[in-house]
mmCIF file of C-alpha atoms in Angstrom:
data_model
loop_
_atom_site.group_PDB
_atom_site.id
_atom_site.type_symbol
_atom_site.label_atom_id
_atom_site.label_comp_id
_atom_site.label_asym_id
_atom_site.label_seq_id
_atom_site.Cartn_x
_atom_site.Cartn_y
_atom_site.Cartn_z
ATOM 1 C CA UNK A 172 9.886 -57.647 9.282
ATOM 2 C CA UNK A 173 7.965 -55.221 7.051
ATOM 3 C CA UNK A 174 5.180 -54.950 9.640
ATOM 4 C CA UNK A 175 7.714 -54.124 12.357
ATOM 5 C CA UNK A 176 9.290 -51.425 10.157
ATOM 6 C CA UNK A 177 5.906 -49.838 9.446
ATOM 7 C CA UNK A 178 5.041 -49.868 13.142
ATOM 8 C CA UNK A 179 8.350 -48.233 13.981
ATOM 9 C CA UNK A 180 7.862 -45.519 11.380
ATOM 10 C CA UNK A 181 4.340 -44.849 12.640
ATOM 11 C CA UNK A 182 5.546 -44.590 16.233
ATOM 12 C CA UNK A 183 8.294 -42.192 15.126
ATOM 13 C CA UNK A 184 5.746 -40.036 13.353
ATOM 14 C CA UNK A 185 3.539 -39.889 16.454
ATOM 15 C CA UNK A 186 6.510 -39.042 18.642
ATOM 16 C CA UNK A 187 7.667 -36.288 16.302
ATOM 17 C CA UNK A 188 4.134 -34.875 16.166
ATOM 18 C CA UNK A 189 3.944 -34.804 19.953
ATOM 19 C CA UNK A 190 7.193 -32.851 20.232
ATOM 20 C CA UNK A 191 6.112 -30.499 17.438
ATOM 21 C CA UNK A 192 3.243 -29.360 19.654
ATOM 22 C CA UNK A 193 5.726 -27.764 22.033
ATOM 23 C CA UNK A 194 7.439 -25.931 19.184
ATOM 24 C CA UNK A 195 4.073 -24.663 17.934
ATOM 25 C CA UNK A 196 3.164 -23.524 21.441
ATOM 26 C CA UNK A 197 6.512 -21.749 21.705
ATOM 27 C CA UNK A 198 5.871 -19.825 18.482
ATOM 28 C CA UNK A 199 2.440 -18.754 19.708
ATOM 29 C CA UNK A 200 3.723 -17.661 23.110
ATOM 30 C CA UNK A 201 6.630 -15.703 21.620
ATOM 31 C CA UNK A 202 4.326 -14.065 19.090
ATOM 32 C CA UNK A 203 1.707 -13.101 21.667
ATOM 33 C CA UNK A 204 4.286 -11.673 24.061
ATOM 34 C CA UNK A 205 6.017 -9.512 21.455
ATOM 35 C CA UNK A 206 3.064 -8.404 19.370
ATOM 36 C CA UNK A 207 0.741 -7.542 22.260
ATOM 37 C CA UNK A 208 2.909 -4.456 22.825
ATOM 38 C CA UNK A 209 3.072 -3.009 19.310
ATOM 39 C CA UNK A 210 -0.147 -0.965 19.246
ATOM 40 C CA UNK A 211 -2.499 -0.512 16.276
ATOM 41 C CA UNK A 212 -0.908 -1.711 13.024
ATOM 42 C CA UNK A 213 -1.801 -2.307 9.393
ATOM 43 C CA UNK A 214 -0.453 -5.337 7.530
ATOM 44 C CA UNK A 215 1.006 -4.921 4.058
ATOM 45 C CA UNK A 216 1.164 -8.026 1.869
ATOM 46 C CA UNK A 217 2.667 -8.606 -1.555
ATOM 47 C CA UNK A 218 5.215 -10.467 -3.600
ATOM 48 C CA UNK A 219 8.706 -11.200 -2.307
ATOM 49 C CA UNK A 220 9.875 -11.050 -5.931
ATOM 50 C CA UNK A 221 9.066 -7.383 -6.536
ATOM 51 C CA UNK A 222 12.251 -5.407 -7.247
ATOM 52 C CA UNK A 223 13.077 -2.019 -5.652
ATOM 53 C CA UNK A 224 12.750 -0.208 -8.987
ATOM 54 C CA UNK A 225 9.220 -1.548 -9.596
ATOM 55 C CA UNK A 226 6.275 0.829 -9.308
ATOM 56 C CA UNK A 227 4.546 -1.380 -6.747
ATOM 57 C CA UNK A 228 7.639 -1.448 -4.517
ATOM 58 C CA UNK A 229 7.753 2.348 -4.566
ATOM 59 C CA UNK A 230 4.001 2.556 -3.975
ATOM 60 C CA UNK A 231 4.170 0.175 -0.999
ATOM 61 C CA UNK A 232 6.995 2.227 0.523
ATOM 62 C CA UNK A 233 4.988 5.419 0.096
ATOM 63 C CA UNK A 234 1.864 3.836 1.581
ATOM 64 C CA UNK A 235 3.727 2.539 4.601
ATOM 65 C CA UNK A 236 5.116 5.997 5.292
ATOM 66 C CA UNK A 237 1.646 7.573 5.088
ATOM 67 C CA UNK A 238 0.148 4.816 7.244
ATOM 68 C CA UNK A 239 2.706 5.647 9.942
ATOM 69 C CA UNK A 240 1.913 9.362 9.613
ATOM 70 C CA UNK A 241 -1.723 8.543 10.376
ATOM 71 C CA UNK A 242 -0.916 6.772 13.623
ATOM 72 C CA UNK A 243 -0.543 3.119 12.680
ATOM 73 C CA UNK A 244 2.441 0.817 12.665
ATOM 74 C CA UNK A 245 3.194 -1.537 9.780
ATOM 75 C CA UNK A 246 3.386 -5.334 9.829
ATOM 76 C CA UNK A 247 4.798 -7.313 6.918
ATOM 77 C CA UNK A 248 6.006 -10.829 6.273
ATOM 78 C CA UNK A 249 9.515 -9.608 6.988
ATOM 79 C CA UNK A 250 11.075 -10.637 3.692
ATOM 80 C CA UNK A 251 12.209 -8.901 0.477
ATOM 81 C CA UNK A 252 10.088 -7.299 -2.244
ATOM 82 C CA UNK A 253 6.840 -5.637 -1.181
ATOM 83 C CA UNK A 254 7.485 -6.699 2.400
ATOM 84 C CA UNK A 255 10.785 -4.866 2.433
ATOM 85 C CA UNK A 256 9.138 -1.810 0.895
ATOM 86 C CA UNK A 257 6.508 -1.766 3.657
ATOM 87 C CA UNK A 258 9.070 -2.040 6.423
ATOM 88 C CA UNK A 259 11.310 0.529 4.748
ATOM 89 C CA UNK A 260 8.543 3.103 4.482
ATOM 90 C CA UNK A 261 7.566 2.617 8.121
ATOM 91 C CA UNK A 262 11.186 2.698 9.313
ATOM 92 C CA UNK A 263 12.113 5.878 7.439
ATOM 93 C CA UNK A 264 8.932 7.570 8.695
ATOM 94 C CA UNK A 265 9.930 6.728 12.272
ATOM 95 C CA UNK A 266 7.039 4.369 12.962
ATOM 96 C CA UNK A 267 6.608 0.839 14.231
ATOM 97 C CA UNK A 268 8.021 -1.661 11.731
ATOM 98 C CA UNK A 269 7.192 -5.323 12.407
ATOM 99 C CA UNK A 270 8.400 -8.350 10.442
ATOM 100 C CA UNK A 271 6.888 -11.823 10.730
ATOM 101 C CA UNK A 272 9.420 -13.879 8.836
ATOM 102 C CA UNK A 273 8.901 -17.458 7.672
ATOM 103 C CA UNK A 274 11.682 -19.960 7.066
ATOM 104 C CA UNK A 275 11.548 -21.043 3.417
ATOM 105 C CA UNK A 276 13.945 -22.877 1.082
ATOM 106 C CA UNK A 277 13.994 -19.895 -1.307
ATOM 107 C CA UNK A 278 13.091 -16.202 -1.598
ATOM 108 C CA UNK A 279 12.664 -15.402 2.071
ATOM 109 C CA UNK A 280 15.170 -13.600 4.247
ATOM 110 C CA UNK A 281 14.847 -10.827 6.818
ATOM 111 C CA UNK A 282 14.951 -7.319 5.407
ATOM 112 C CA UNK A 283 17.006 -4.661 7.241
ATOM 113 C CA UNK A 284 14.146 -2.254 7.984
ATOM 114 C CA UNK A 285 12.442 -4.182 10.805
ATOM 115 C CA UNK A 286 12.649 -2.866 14.367
ATOM 116 C CA UNK A 287 15.178 -4.921 16.316
ATOM 117 C CA UNK A 288 12.660 -5.928 18.972
ATOM 118 C CA UNK A 289 9.857 -6.613 16.478
ATOM 119 C CA UNK A 290 11.356 -9.271 14.231
ATOM 120 C CA UNK A 291 9.887 -12.748 14.658
ATOM 121 C CA UNK A 292 10.754 -15.975 12.856
ATOM 122 C CA UNK A 293 8.224 -18.758 12.261
ATOM 123 C CA UNK A 294 8.433 -22.322 11.031
ATOM 124 C CA UNK A 295 4.657 -22.686 10.695
ATOM 125 C CA UNK A 296 2.567 -20.693 8.240
ATOM 126 C CA UNK A 297 -0.601 -21.144 10.283
ATOM 127 C CA UNK A 298 0.953 -19.643 13.431
ATOM 128 C CA UNK A 299 2.247 -16.710 11.409
ATOM 129 C CA UNK A 300 -1.181 -16.140 9.872
ATOM 130 C CA UNK A 301 -2.780 -16.016 13.312
ATOM 131 C CA UNK A 302 -0.350 -13.246 14.255
ATOM 132 C CA UNK A 303 -1.168 -11.230 11.141
ATOM 133 C CA UNK A 304 -4.890 -11.383 11.742
ATOM 134 C CA UNK A 305 -4.826 -11.008 15.520
ATOM 135 C CA UNK A 306 -2.706 -7.873 15.605
ATOM 136 C CA UNK A 307 -3.736 -6.015 12.433
ATOM 137 C CA UNK A 308 -6.303 -3.244 12.109
ATOM 138 C CA UNK A 309 -6.379 -3.571 8.339
ATOM 139 C CA UNK A 310 -4.871 -5.430 5.373
ATOM 140 C CA UNK A 311 -3.281 -3.620 2.454
ATOM 141 C CA UNK A 312 -2.824 -6.247 -0.241
ATOM 142 C CA UNK A 313 -0.369 -5.421 -3.001
ATOM 143 C CA UNK A 314 0.151 -7.626 -6.089
ATOM 144 C CA UNK A 315 1.613 -10.987 -5.119
ATOM 145 C CA UNK A 316 1.487 -14.723 -5.613
ATOM 146 C CA UNK A 317 0.005 -17.725 -3.833
ATOM 147 C CA UNK A 318 1.145 -16.565 -0.401
ATOM 148 C CA UNK A 319 -0.553 -13.206 -0.854
ATOM 149 C CA UNK A 320 -3.750 -14.900 -2.027
ATOM 150 C CA UNK A 321 -3.588 -17.217 0.977
ATOM 151 C CA UNK A 322 -3.470 -14.271 3.397
ATOM 152 C CA UNK A 323 -6.230 -12.441 1.518
ATOM 153 C CA UNK A 324 -8.714 -15.308 1.526
ATOM 154 C CA UNK A 325 -7.836 -16.284 5.102
ATOM 155 C CA UNK A 326 -8.835 -12.798 6.262
ATOM 156 C CA UNK A 327 -11.982 -12.795 4.131
ATOM 157 C CA UNK A 328 -13.034 -16.194 5.494
ATOM 158 C CA UNK A 329 -12.495 -15.232 9.138
ATOM 159 C CA UNK A 330 -14.447 -11.993 8.750
ATOM 160 C CA UNK A 331 -17.230 -13.741 6.823
ATOM 161 C CA UNK A 332 -17.647 -16.343 9.573
ATOM 162 C CA UNK A 333 -17.408 -13.785 12.414
ATOM 163 C CA UNK A 334 -14.315 -15.446 13.848
ATOM 164 C CA UNK A 335 -12.556 -12.078 13.997
ATOM 165 C CA UNK A 336 -13.622 -8.450 14.185
ATOM 166 C CA UNK A 337 -14.225 -6.656 10.909
ATOM 167 C CA UNK A 338 -11.389 -4.614 9.438
ATOM 168 C CA UNK A 339 -10.831 -3.135 5.978
ATOM 169 C CA UNK A 340 -9.199 -5.228 3.268
ATOM 170 C CA UNK A 341 -7.706 -2.991 0.588
ATOM 171 C CA UNK A 342 -6.527 -4.443 -2.722
ATOM 172 C CA UNK A 343 -4.011 -2.116 -4.346
ATOM 173 C CA UNK A 344 -3.682 -2.336 -8.124
ATOM 174 C CA UNK A 345 -6.911 -2.273 -10.119
ATOM 175 C CA UNK A 346 -5.264 -3.770 -13.201
ATOM 176 C CA UNK A 347 -3.847 -6.634 -11.125
ATOM 177 C CA UNK A 348 -6.817 -7.437 -8.871
ATOM 178 C CA UNK A 349 -9.709 -6.375 -11.106
ATOM 179 C CA UNK A 350 -10.023 -9.710 -12.886
ATOM 180 C CA UNK A 351 -10.095 -11.650 -9.617
ATOM 181 C CA UNK A 352 -12.812 -9.436 -8.151
ATOM 182 C CA UNK A 353 -14.839 -9.644 -11.360
ATOM 183 C CA UNK A 354 -14.685 -13.443 -11.080
ATOM 184 C CA UNK A 355 -15.660 -13.362 -7.397
ATOM 185 C CA UNK A 356 -18.717 -11.258 -8.223
ATOM 186 C CA UNK A 357 -19.732 -12.973 -11.458
ATOM 187 C CA UNK A 358 -19.084 -16.551 -10.319
ATOM 188 C CA UNK A 359 -19.064 -16.913 -6.523
ATOM 189 C CA UNK A 360 -21.729 -14.300 -5.870
ATOM 190 C CA UNK A 361 -23.937 -15.296 -8.799
ATOM 191 C CA UNK A 362 -23.780 -18.942 -7.714
ATOM 192 C CA UNK A 363 -24.951 -17.980 -4.243
ATOM 193 C CA UNK A 364 -21.749 -19.225 -2.607
ATOM 194 C CA UNK A 365 -21.120 -15.874 -0.929
ATOM 195 C CA UNK A 366 -23.374 -12.996 0.132
ATOM 196 C CA UNK A 367 -23.182 -9.413 -1.167
ATOM 197 C CA UNK A 368 -22.292 -8.195 2.322
ATOM 198 C CA UNK A 369 -19.169 -10.411 2.260
ATOM 199 C CA UNK A 370 -17.655 -7.949 -0.207
ATOM 200 C CA UNK A 371 -18.537 -4.798 1.728
ATOM 201 C CA UNK A 372 -15.146 -4.483 3.392
ATOM 202 C CA UNK A 373 -13.090 -5.226 0.276
ATOM 203 C CA UNK A 374 -11.867 -2.142 -1.546
ATOM 204 C CA UNK A 375 -10.098 -1.958 -4.900
ATOM 205 C CA UNK A 376 -7.836 1.094 -5.258
ATOM 206 C CA UNK A 377 -4.787 2.456 -7.021
ATOM 207 C CA UNK A 378 -3.418 5.211 -4.784
ATOM 208 C CA UNK A 379 -1.998 5.911 -1.344
ATOM 209 C CA UNK A 380 -4.608 8.576 -0.615
ATOM 210 C CA UNK A 381 -7.411 6.085 -1.224
ATOM 211 C CA UNK A 382 -5.849 3.615 1.217
ATOM 212 C CA UNK A 383 -5.519 6.241 3.954
ATOM 213 C CA UNK A 384 -9.062 7.526 3.414
ATOM 214 C CA UNK A 385 -10.500 4.014 3.710
ATOM 215 C CA UNK A 386 -8.587 3.293 6.924
ATOM 216 C CA UNK A 387 -9.467 6.636 8.524
ATOM 217 C CA UNK A 388 -13.145 6.486 7.563
ATOM 218 C CA UNK A 389 -13.496 2.908 8.788
ATOM 219 C CA UNK A 390 -12.143 3.691 12.233
ATOM 220 C CA UNK A 391 -14.199 6.856 12.549
ATOM 221 C CA UNK A 392 -17.235 4.567 12.348
ATOM 222 C CA UNK A 393 -15.944 1.522 14.231
ATOM 223 C CA UNK A 394 -13.456 3.019 16.656
ATOM 224 C CA UNK A 395 -9.838 1.947 16.819
ATOM 225 C CA UNK A 396 -9.143 -0.932 19.170
ATOM 226 C CA UNK A 397 -6.963 -4.049 19.102
ATOM 227 C CA UNK A 398 -8.418 -7.202 17.545
ATOM 228 C CA UNK A 399 -8.016 -9.245 20.749
#
């Protein structure tokens, strides 16, 4: 009896996995179709828990507005906090405002500043991450938690291994990110686990003007073109 139950559960798992493939394919197809039309964009990452009166919320909103003024759209994770600030800044500045929302049991919900035709919902983090990387010309990484770190190191890994084109990764908040970068240099680099050139495209800044200068200078040298 127990053997039959285990076999049944295993068959159910395999069946569910097979059907999940179609859902995953659907998320990819929907993402490709919508995002292939948005033009050059910069992704802004950061904590969903950041409140509107926080300095980093206000800074993200300001940065998004300036990014739009310099010819880029803005992509965020579509939720509250820093994501909302990024979409808000882009929306008020009259630029492209994209939200890649993820269904979560807490924290996440769509913010009201995403363009109506540029709001996507995902069940799978890995599909969503592909969309961020595939359609972004740069990453602006504000203070955040595990999700923000996940996006940061995903981008660094893909650039390091030449799986995607190079683009600037800008960490905003020297006080917040300084300790992490010190550890990367003193531990990972010193141990020989990364190369010095792996850090060339990572910038640590505190201001909007620095972010814009880095983006503009990078694309003067590399030329602005989609990452696909």
